[in-house]
Coordinates of C-alpha atoms in Angstrom, one line a residue:
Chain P
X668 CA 0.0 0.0 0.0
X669 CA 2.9 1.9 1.0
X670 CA 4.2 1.9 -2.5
X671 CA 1.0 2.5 -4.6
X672 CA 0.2 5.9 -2.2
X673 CA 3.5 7.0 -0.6
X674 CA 2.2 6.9 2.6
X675 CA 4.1 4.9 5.2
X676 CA 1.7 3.7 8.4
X677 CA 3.6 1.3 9.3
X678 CA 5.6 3.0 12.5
X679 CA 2.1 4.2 13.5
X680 CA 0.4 0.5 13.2
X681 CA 3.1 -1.1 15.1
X682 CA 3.1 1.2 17.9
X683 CA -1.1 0.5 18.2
X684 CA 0.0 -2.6 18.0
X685 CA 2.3 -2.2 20.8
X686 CA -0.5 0.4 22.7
X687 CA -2.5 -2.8 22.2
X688 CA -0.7 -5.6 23.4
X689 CA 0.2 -3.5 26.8
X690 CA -3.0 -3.1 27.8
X691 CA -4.3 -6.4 26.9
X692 CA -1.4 -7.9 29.2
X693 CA -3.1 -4.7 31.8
X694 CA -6.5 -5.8 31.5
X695 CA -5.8 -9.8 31.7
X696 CA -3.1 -8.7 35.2
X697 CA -5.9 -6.8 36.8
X698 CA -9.3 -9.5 36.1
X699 CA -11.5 -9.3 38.9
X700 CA -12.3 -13.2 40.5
X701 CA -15.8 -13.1 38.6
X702 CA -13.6 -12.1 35.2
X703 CA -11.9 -15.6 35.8
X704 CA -14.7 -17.5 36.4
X705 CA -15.8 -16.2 33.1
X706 CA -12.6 -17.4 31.4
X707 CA -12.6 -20.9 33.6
X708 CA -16.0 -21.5 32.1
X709 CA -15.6 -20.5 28.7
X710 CA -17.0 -22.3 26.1
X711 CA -13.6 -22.5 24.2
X712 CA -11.4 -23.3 27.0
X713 CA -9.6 -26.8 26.3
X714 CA -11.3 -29.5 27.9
X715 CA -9.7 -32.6 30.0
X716 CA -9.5 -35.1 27.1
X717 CA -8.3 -32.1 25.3
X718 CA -5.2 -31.8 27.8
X719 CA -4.8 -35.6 28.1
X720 CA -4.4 -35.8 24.2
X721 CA -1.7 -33.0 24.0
X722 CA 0.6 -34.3 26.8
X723 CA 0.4 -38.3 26.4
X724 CA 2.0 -40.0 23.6
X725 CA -0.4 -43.3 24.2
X726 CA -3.5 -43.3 25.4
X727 CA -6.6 -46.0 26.3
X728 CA -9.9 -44.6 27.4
X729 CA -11.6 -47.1 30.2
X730 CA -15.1 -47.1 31.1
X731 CA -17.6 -48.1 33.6
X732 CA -18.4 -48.6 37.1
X733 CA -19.2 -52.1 36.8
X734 CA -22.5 -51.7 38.7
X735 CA -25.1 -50.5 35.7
X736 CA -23.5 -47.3 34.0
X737 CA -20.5 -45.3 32.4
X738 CA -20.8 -41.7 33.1
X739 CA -19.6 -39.7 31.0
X740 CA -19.1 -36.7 32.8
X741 CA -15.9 -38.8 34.5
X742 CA -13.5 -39.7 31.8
X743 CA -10.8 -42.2 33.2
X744 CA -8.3 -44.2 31.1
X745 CA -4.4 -45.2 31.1
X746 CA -1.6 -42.9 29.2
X747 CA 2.0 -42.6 29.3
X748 CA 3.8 -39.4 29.2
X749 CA 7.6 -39.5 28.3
X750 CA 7.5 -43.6 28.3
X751 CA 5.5 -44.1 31.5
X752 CA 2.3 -45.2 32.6
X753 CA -0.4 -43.1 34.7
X754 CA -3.6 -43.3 35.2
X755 CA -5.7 -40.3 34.4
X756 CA -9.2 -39.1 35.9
X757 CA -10.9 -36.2 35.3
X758 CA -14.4 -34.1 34.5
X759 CA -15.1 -33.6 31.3
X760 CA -17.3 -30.8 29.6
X761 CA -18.6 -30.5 26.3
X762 CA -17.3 -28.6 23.5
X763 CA -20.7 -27.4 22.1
X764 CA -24.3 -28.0 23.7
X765 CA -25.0 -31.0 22.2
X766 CA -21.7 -32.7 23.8
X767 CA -22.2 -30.6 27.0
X768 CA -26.1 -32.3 27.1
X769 CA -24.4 -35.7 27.3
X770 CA -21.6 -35.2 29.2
X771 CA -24.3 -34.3 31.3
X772 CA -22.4 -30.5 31.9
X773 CA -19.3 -32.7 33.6
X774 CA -21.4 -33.0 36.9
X775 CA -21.1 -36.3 37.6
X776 CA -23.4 -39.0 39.1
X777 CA -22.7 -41.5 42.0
X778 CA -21.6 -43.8 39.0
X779 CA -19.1 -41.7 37.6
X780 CA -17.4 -41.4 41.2
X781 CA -17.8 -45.1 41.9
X782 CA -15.9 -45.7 37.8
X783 CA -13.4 -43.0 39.3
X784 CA -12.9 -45.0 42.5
X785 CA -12.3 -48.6 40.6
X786 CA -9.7 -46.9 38.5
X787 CA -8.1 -45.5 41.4
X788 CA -8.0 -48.8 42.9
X789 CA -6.7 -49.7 39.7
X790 CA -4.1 -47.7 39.7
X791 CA -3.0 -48.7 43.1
X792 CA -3.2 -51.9 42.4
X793 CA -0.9 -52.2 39.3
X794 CA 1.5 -49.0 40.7
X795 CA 0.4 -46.2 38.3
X796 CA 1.0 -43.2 39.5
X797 CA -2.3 -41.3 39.4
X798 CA -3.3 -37.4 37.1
X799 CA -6.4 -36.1 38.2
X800 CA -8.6 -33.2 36.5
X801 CA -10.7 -31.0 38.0
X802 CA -13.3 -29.1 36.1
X803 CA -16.7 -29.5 37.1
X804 CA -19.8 -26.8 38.4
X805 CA -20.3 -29.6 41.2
X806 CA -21.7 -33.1 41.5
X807 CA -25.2 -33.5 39.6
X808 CA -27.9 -32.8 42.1
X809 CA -31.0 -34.8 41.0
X810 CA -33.2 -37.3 43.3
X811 CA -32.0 -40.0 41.5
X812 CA -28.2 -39.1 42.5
X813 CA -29.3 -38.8 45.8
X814 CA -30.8 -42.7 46.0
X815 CA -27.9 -43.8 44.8
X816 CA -25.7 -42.0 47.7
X817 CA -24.4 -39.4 45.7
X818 CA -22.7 -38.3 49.4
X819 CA -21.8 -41.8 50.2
X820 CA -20.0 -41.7 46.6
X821 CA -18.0 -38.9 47.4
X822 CA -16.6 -39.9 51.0
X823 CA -15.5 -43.2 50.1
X824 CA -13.6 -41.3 47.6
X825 CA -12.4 -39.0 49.9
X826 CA -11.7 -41.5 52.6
X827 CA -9.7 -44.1 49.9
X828 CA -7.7 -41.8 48.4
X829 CA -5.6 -41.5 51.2
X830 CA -4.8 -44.9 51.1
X831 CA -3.4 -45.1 47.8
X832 CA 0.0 -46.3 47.9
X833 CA 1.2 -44.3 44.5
X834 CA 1.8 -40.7 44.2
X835 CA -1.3 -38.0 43.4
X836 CA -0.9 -35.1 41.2
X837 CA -4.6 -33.0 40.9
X838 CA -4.8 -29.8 38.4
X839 CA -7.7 -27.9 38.2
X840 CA -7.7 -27.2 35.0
X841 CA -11.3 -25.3 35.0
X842 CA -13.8 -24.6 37.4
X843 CA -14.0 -27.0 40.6
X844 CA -17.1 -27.2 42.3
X845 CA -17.3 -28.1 46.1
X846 CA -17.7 -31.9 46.8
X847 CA -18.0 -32.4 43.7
X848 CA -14.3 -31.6 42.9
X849 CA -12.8 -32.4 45.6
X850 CA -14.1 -36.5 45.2
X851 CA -11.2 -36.4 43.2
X852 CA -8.7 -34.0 44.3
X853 CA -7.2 -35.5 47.6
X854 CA -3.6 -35.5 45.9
X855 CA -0.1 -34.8 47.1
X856 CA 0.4 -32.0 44.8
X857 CA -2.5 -29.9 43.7
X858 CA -2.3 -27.5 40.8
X859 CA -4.6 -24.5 39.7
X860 CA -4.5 -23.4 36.3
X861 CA -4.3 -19.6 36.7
X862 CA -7.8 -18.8 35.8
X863 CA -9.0 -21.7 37.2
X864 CA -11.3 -21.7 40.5
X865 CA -12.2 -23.5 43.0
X866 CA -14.8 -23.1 45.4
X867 CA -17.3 -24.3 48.5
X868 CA -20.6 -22.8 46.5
X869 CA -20.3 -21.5 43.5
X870 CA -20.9 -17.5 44.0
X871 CA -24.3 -18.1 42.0
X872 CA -25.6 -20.2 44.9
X873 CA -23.7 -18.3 47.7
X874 CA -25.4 -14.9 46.7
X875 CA -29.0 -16.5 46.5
X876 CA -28.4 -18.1 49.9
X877 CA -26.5 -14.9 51.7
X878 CA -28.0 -12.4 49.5
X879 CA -31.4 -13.5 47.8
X880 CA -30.1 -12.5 44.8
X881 CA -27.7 -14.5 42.0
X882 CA -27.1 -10.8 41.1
X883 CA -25.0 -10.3 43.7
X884 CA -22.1 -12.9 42.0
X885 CA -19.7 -11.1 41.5
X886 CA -19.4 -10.0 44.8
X887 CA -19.9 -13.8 45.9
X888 CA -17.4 -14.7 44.0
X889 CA -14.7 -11.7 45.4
X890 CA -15.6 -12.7 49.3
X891 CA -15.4 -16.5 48.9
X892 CA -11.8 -16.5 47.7
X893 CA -12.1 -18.4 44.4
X894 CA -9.0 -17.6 42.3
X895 CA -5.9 -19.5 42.1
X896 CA -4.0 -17.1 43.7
X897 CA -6.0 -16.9 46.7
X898 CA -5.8 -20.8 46.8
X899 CA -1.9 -20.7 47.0
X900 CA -2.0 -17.4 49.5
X901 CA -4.8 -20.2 52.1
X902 CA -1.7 -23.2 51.0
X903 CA -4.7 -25.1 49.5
X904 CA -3.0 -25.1 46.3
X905 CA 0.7 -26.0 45.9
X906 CA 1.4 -23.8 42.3
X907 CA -0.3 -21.8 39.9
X908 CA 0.6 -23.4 36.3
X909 CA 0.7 -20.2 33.6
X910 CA -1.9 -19.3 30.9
X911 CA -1.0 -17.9 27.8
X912 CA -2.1 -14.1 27.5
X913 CA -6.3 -14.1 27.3
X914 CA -6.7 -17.6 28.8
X915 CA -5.9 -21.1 28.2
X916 CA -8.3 -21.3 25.0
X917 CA -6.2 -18.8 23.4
X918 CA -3.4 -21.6 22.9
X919 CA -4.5 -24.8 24.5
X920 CA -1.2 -26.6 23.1
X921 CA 0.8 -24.3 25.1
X922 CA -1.5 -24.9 28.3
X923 CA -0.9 -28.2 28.0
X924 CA 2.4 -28.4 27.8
X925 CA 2.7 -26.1 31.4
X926 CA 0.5 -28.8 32.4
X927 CA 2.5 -31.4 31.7
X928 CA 5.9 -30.0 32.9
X929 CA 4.6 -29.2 36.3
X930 CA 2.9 -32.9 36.6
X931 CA 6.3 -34.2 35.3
X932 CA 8.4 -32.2 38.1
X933 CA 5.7 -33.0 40.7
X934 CA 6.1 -36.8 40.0
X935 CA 9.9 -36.6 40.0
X936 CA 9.7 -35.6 43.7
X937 CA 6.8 -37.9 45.0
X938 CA 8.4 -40.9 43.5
X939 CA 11.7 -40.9 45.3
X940 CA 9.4 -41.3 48.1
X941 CA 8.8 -44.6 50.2
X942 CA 5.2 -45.6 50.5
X943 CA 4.7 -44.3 54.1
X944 CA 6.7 -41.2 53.7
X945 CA 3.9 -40.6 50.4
X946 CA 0.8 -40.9 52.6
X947 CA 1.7 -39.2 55.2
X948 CA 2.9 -36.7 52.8
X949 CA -1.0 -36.4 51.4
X950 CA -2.3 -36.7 55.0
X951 CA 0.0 -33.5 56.0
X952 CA -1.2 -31.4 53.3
X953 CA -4.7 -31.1 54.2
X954 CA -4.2 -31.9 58.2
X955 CA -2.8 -28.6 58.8
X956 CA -5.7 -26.5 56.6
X957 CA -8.0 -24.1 58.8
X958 CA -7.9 -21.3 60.3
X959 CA -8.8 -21.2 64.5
X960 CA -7.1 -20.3 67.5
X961 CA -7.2 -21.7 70.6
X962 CA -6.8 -20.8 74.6
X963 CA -8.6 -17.3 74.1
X964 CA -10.8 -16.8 77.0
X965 CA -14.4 -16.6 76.2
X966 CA -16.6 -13.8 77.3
X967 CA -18.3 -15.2 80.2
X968 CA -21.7 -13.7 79.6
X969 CA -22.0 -15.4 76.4
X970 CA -21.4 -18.8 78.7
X971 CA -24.2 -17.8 81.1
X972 CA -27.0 -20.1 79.8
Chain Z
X1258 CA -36.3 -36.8 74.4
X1259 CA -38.0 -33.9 72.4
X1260 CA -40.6 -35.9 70.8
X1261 CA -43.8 -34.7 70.8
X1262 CA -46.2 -37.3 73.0
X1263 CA -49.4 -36.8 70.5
X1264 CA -47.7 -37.2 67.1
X1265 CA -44.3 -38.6 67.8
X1266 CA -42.8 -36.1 65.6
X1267 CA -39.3 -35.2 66.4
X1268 CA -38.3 -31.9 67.5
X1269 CA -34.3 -31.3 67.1
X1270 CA -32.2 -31.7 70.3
X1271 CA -29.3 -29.4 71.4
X1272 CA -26.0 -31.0 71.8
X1273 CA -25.7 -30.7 75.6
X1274 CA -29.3 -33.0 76.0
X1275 CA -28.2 -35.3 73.4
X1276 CA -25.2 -35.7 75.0
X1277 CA -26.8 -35.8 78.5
X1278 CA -29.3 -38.5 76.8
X1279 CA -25.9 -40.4 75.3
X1280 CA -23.7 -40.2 78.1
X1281 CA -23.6 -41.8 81.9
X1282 CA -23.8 -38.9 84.2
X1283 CA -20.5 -37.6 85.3
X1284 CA -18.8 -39.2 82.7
X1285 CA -18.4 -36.4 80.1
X1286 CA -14.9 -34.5 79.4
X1287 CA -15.1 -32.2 76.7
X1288 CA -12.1 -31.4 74.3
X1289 CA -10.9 -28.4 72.6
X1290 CA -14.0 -26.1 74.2
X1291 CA -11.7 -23.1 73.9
X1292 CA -11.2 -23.4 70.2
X1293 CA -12.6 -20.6 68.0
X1294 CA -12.8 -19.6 64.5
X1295 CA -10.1 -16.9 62.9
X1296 CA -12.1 -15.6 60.2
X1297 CA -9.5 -17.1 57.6
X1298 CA -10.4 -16.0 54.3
X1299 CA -12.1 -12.3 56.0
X1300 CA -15.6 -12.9 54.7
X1301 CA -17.5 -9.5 55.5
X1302 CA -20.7 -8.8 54.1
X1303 CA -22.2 -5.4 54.3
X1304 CA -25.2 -6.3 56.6
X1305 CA -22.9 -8.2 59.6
X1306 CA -19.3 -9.7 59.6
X1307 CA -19.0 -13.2 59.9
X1308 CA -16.9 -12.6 63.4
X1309 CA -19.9 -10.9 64.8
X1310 CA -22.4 -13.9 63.4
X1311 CA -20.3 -15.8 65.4
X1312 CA -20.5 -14.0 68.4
X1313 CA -24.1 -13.6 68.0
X1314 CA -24.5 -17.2 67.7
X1315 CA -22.1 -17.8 70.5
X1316 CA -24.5 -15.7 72.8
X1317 CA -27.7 -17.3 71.7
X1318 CA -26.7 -20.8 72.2
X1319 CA -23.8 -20.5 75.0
X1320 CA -21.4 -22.9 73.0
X1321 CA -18.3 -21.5 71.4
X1322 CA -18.4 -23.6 67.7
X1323 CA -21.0 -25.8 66.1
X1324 CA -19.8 -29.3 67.7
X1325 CA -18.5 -30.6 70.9
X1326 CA -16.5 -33.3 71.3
X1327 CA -15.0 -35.2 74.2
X1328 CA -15.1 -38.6 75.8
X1329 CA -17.1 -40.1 78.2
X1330 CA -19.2 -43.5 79.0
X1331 CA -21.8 -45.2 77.3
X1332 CA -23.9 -47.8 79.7
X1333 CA -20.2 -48.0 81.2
X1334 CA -18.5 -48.2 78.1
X1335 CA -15.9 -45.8 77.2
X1336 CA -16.3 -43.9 74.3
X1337 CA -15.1 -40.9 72.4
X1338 CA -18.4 -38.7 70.8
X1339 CA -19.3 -35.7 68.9
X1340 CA -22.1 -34.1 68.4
X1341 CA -23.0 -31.4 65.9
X1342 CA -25.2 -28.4 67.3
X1343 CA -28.0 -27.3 64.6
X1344 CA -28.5 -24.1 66.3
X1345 CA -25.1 -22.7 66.0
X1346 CA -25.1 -21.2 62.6
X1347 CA -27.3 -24.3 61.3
X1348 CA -24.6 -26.6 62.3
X1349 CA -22.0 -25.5 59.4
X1350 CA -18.5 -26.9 58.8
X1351 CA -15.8 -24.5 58.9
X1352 CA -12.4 -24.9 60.2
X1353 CA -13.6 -25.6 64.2
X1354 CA -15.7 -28.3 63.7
X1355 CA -13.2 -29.8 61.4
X1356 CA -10.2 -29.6 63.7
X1357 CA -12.3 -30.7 66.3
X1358 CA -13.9 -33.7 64.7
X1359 CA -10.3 -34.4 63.2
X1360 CA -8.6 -34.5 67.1
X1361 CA -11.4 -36.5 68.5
X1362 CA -11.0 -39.2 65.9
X1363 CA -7.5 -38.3 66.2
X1364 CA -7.5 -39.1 70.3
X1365 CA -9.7 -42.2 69.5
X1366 CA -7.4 -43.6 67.1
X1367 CA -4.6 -43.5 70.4
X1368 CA -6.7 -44.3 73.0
X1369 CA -8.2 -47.3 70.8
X1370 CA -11.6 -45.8 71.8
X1371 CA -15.0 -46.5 69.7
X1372 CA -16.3 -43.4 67.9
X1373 CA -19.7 -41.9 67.7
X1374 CA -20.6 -39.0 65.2
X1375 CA -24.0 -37.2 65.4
X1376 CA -24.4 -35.5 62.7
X1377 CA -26.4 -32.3 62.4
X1378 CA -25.7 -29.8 59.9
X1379 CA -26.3 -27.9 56.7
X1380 CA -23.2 -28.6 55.2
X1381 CA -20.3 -26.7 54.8
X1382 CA -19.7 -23.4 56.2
X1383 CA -19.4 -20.5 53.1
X1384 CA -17.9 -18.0 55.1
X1385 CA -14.8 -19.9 55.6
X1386 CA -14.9 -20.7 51.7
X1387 CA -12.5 -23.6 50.4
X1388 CA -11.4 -24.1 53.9
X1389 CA -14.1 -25.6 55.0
X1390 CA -14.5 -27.6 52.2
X1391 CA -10.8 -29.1 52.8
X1392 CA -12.3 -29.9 56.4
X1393 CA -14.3 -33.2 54.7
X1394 CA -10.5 -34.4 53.3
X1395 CA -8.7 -33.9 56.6
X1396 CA -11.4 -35.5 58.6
X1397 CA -11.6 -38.6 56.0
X1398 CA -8.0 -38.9 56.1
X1399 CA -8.1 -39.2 59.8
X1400 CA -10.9 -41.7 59.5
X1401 CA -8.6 -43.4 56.8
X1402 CA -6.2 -44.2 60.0
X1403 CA -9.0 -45.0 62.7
X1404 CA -11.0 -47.1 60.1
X1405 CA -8.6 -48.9 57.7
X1406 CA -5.4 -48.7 60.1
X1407 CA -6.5 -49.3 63.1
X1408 CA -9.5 -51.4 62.1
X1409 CA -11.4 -49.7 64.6
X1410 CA -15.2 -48.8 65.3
X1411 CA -17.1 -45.8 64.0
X1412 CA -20.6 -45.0 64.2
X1413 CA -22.4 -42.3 62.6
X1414 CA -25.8 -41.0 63.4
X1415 CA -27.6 -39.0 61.7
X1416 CA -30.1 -36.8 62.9
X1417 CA -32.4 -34.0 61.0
X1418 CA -31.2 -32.4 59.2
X1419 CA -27.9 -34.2 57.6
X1420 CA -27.0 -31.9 54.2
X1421 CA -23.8 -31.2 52.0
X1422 CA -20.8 -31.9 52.9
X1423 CA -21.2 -33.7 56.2
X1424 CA -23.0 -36.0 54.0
X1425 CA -20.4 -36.3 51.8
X1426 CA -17.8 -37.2 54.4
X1427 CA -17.7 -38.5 58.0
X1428 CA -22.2 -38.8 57.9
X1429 CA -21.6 -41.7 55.2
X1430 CA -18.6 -43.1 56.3
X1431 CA -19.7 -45.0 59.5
X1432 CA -18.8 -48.6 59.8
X1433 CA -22.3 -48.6 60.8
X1434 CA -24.9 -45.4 60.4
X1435 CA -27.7 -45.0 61.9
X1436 CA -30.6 -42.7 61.1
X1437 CA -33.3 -41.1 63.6
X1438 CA -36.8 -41.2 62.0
X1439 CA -38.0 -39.5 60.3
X1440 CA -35.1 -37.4 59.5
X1441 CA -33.9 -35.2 56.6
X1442 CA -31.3 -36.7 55.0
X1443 CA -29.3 -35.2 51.7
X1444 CA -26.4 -34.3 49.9
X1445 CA -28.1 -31.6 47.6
X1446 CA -30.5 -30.0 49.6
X1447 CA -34.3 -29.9 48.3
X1448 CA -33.9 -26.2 47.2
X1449 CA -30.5 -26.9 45.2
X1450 CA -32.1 -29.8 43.3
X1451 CA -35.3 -27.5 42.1
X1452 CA -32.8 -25.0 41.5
X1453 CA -30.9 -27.2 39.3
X1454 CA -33.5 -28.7 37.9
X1455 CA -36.3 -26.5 37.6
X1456 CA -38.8 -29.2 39.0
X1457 CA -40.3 -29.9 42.4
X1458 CA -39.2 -31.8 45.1
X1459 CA -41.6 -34.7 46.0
X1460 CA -42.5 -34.7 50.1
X1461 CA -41.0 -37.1 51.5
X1462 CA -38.2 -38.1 48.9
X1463 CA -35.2 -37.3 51.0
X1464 CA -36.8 -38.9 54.4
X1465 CA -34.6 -41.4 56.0
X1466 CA -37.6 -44.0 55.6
X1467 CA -37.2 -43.6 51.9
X1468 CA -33.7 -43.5 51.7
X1469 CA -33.5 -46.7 54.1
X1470 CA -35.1 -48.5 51.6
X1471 CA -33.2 -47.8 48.8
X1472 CA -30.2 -49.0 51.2
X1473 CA -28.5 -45.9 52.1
X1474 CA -28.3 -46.7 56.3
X1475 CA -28.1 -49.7 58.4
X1476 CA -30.7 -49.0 61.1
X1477 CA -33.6 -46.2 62.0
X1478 CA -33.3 -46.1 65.6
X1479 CA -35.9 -44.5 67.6
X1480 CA -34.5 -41.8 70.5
X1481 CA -35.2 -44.0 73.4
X1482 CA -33.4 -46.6 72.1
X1483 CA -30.3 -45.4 70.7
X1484 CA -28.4 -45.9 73.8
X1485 CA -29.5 -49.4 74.5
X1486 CA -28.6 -50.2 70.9
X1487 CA -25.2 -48.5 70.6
X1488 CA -24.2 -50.3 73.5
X1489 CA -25.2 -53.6 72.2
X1490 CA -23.6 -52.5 69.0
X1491 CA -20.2 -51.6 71.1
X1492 CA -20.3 -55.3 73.1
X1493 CA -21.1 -57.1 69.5
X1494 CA -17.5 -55.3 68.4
X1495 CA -15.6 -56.1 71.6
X1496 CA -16.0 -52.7 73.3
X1497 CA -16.8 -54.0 77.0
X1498 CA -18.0 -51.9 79.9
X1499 CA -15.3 -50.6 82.4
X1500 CA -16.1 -52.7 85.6
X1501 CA -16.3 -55.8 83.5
X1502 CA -13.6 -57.5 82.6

């Protein structure tokens, strides 16, 4: 163009260019907790089999629960990642609507836990190291759920993961939703992607219970301490694994590959460890969570009943 | 008892007359009564800061957190209970009643001690956000020990209502669990399911009868006979009375 007119733009276009790359990186520094929500939950951010695909070089999908279904809001299966086995576990969402409908919105059922807890057991028993995903609104609240034990699901999970004689490496890749999440999440080492977020209610729920209102979200989302970086501040999570400018959807390949170095160094350090020094390794991480304090003397009048 | 003597429906029990009801008289040592909760994650909303809901709470109820724990006997066996206080705050989970749950299992696991749960909550405590959810892992992991470890003997009673994340930790993990009648039991609560899914909730669908039935608990035990059977339960495990033997 430059030829044909004699005009030159092109100092002027590189320095928008510039103008707009600097406040892009500004605007993605300074996203509010509800701005990452938005970006956890984005309909184009990769998904778990997406991850799993990019970082394994062999991979076998397994299903069931061996009791009358395969959810497939739980994807499970064996991979190997730089020549050795693990066994990966993980929610998985949709791509589009009509995946999301049968994925069932990754919120799993009583089943999908119960698949996730064979493979587990699985994994122990054949010594694969265990990958988990997190990315899920919360376990699937329906009456059905609930006859199966959707609760009792969950806490056996809870309860047999820290028996598991081989290493645990969670990442939460998108949004993890109470329970829900965490059915799958009692690791060693526990990763948040940095938009990810993790949370006790989702700040929907928490503003209709506190403040009548699911208007109020955004500031749901601010008090309740969602972000990944408020996760590593409360020791909850043990690193915040980097997104590429505007979010993981903007290069999932790239995502992945952060993914996969920090599971890679994670597993390099909980391997050299004996079996007893690895569980009570995963029992130390959550024993000391919580904030209390003890000793402080109690205002007598409130005692007087 | 707090049953009403027309209908037999039952009205929900403090802590201190459960545990009076539980517990021989003059048997009962509390733990950790002192402990309190540090407003980790500073949740303040507008209307009242969480530390003054606790307070406020604290005054009404004259407890300091929404479980007590302790040891004590049962028909002369020793034991090592907790029981969760709907009143305080609807008998959330936050970092308190985890650590305390945690060190009474903890102290059981030690002391080779049976355990008994009563659960009584709406799940887990929000203000304390992801902390309290992390409360359901450390408890499980201590169970992990007692349970698997130790191979020792845990039941968990659960009373009305039983929601969330108690649910979906120590309230289903019993060796044996018990439910009173009649209770409300859940992991997503009636309004969270017709939120979610836009229908109604049949009456009656999350009633322990119902849920008995589609094998959720071991036994519905009426008030006045939860002692008796707990002790029967303890002697059929090998937990003896302390004169005995």
């Amino acid at each position: 163009m430059a030829d044909d007119t004699g005009l030159d733009f092109s100092d002027q276009i590189e320095a928008l260019e510039n103008k707009y790359q600097q406040a892009l990186k500004d605007l993605y520094i300074r996203l509010t907790p509800i701005q990452r929500l938005t970006i956890a939950r984005h309909p184009n951010r990769p998904t778990v089999l997406d991850h799993i695909l990019n970082i394994t070089e062999k991979w076998v999908e397994l299903h069931g629960d061996r009791a009358g279904y395969d959810d497939p809001a739980i994807v499970t299966g064996i991979g190997s990642m730089n020549g050795k086995s693990y066994m990966f576990i993980g929610q998985q969402k949709g791509r589009n609507t009509k995946e999301n409908i049968f994925r069932n919105f990754a919120m799993p059922t009583p089943h999908g836990y119960r698949k996730a807890l064979r493979m587990m057991k699985y994994a122990d028993h054949h010594g694969f190291p265990i990958i988990t995903f997190v990315d899920t609104p919360g376990a699937f609240a329906d009456l059905k759920s609930e006859e199966l034990g959707q609760g009792e699901a969950i806490a056996q999970n809870l309860r047999t993961m820290f028996g598991l004689k081989v290493p645990i490496v969670t990442v939460v890749t998108g949004e993890g939703g109470s329970g829900g999440a965490l059915a799958i999440a009692c690791a060693n080492k526990l990763f948040m992607l940095e938009n990810s977020a993790f949370y006790v209610a989702s700040p929907e729920a928490c503003a209709a219970i506190l403040w009548k209102s699911s208007q109020q979200a955004p500031k749901a989302a601010e008090k309740l301490k969602i972000t990944a970086q408020e996760h590593y501040r409360l020791k909850i999570a043990d690193g915040i694994i980097p997104e590429p400018l505007g979010g993981a959807h903007s290069d999932p390949v790239w995502t992945s590959q952060q993914i996969k170095l920090a599971i890679t160094q994670a597993m390099e350090e909980l391997t050299k460890m004996d079996t007893e020094e690895l569980l009570r390794h995963r029992m130390l991480k959550f024993r000391s969570l919580g904030g209390f304090q003890e000793g402080v003397p109690v205002d007598p009048q409130k005692n007087a009943t | 008892m707090n049953i009403c003597e027309q209908c037999g429906y039952y009205l929900k029990i403090s802590s201190s007359d459960r545990i009076e009801l539980s517990v021989d008289p003059g048997t009962w040592d509390p733990m950790d009564d002192g402990m309190v909760s540090l407003d980790p994650i500073e949740f303040h909303s507008e209307e009242e800061p969480y530390k003054d809901r606790i307070d406020s709470y604290q005054k009404k109820t004259g407890l300091t957190e929404a479980v007590q724990t302790g040891t004590g006997q049962l028909n002369g066996i020793p034991v090592a209970i907790g029981v969760m206080d709907f009143q305080f705050m609807g008998g959330s989970m936050g970092s308190v009643v985890g650590e305390k749950i945690t060190r009474l299992i903890e102290y059981a696991t030690n002391k080779l001690l049976p355990l008994i749960l009563v659960c009584a909550s709406g799940g887990a405590r929000m203000q304390e956000g992801s902390l309290s959810l992390m409360q359901m892992a450390k408890i499980s992991s201590a169970l992990y020990d007692y349970q698997s470890n130790k191979k020792l003997f845990y039941v968990s009673i659960l009373t009305s209502p039983t929601t969330g994340g108690v649910t979906a930790s120590f309230g289903m993990l019993g060796d044996i669990i018990i439910a009173e009648p009649n209770a409300y039991i859940a992991f997503a609560g009636k309004r969270v399911i017709e939120q979610t899914l836009n229908k109604t909730v049949p009456e009656g669908s999350q009633a322990a009868e119902y849920l008995f039935h589609k094998g959720l608990f071991d036994p519905i035990v009426p008030r006045n006979l939860l002692k008796g059977v707990l002790s029967e339960l303890f002697q059929l495990h090998a937990f003896f009375p302390f004169n005995k033997n």
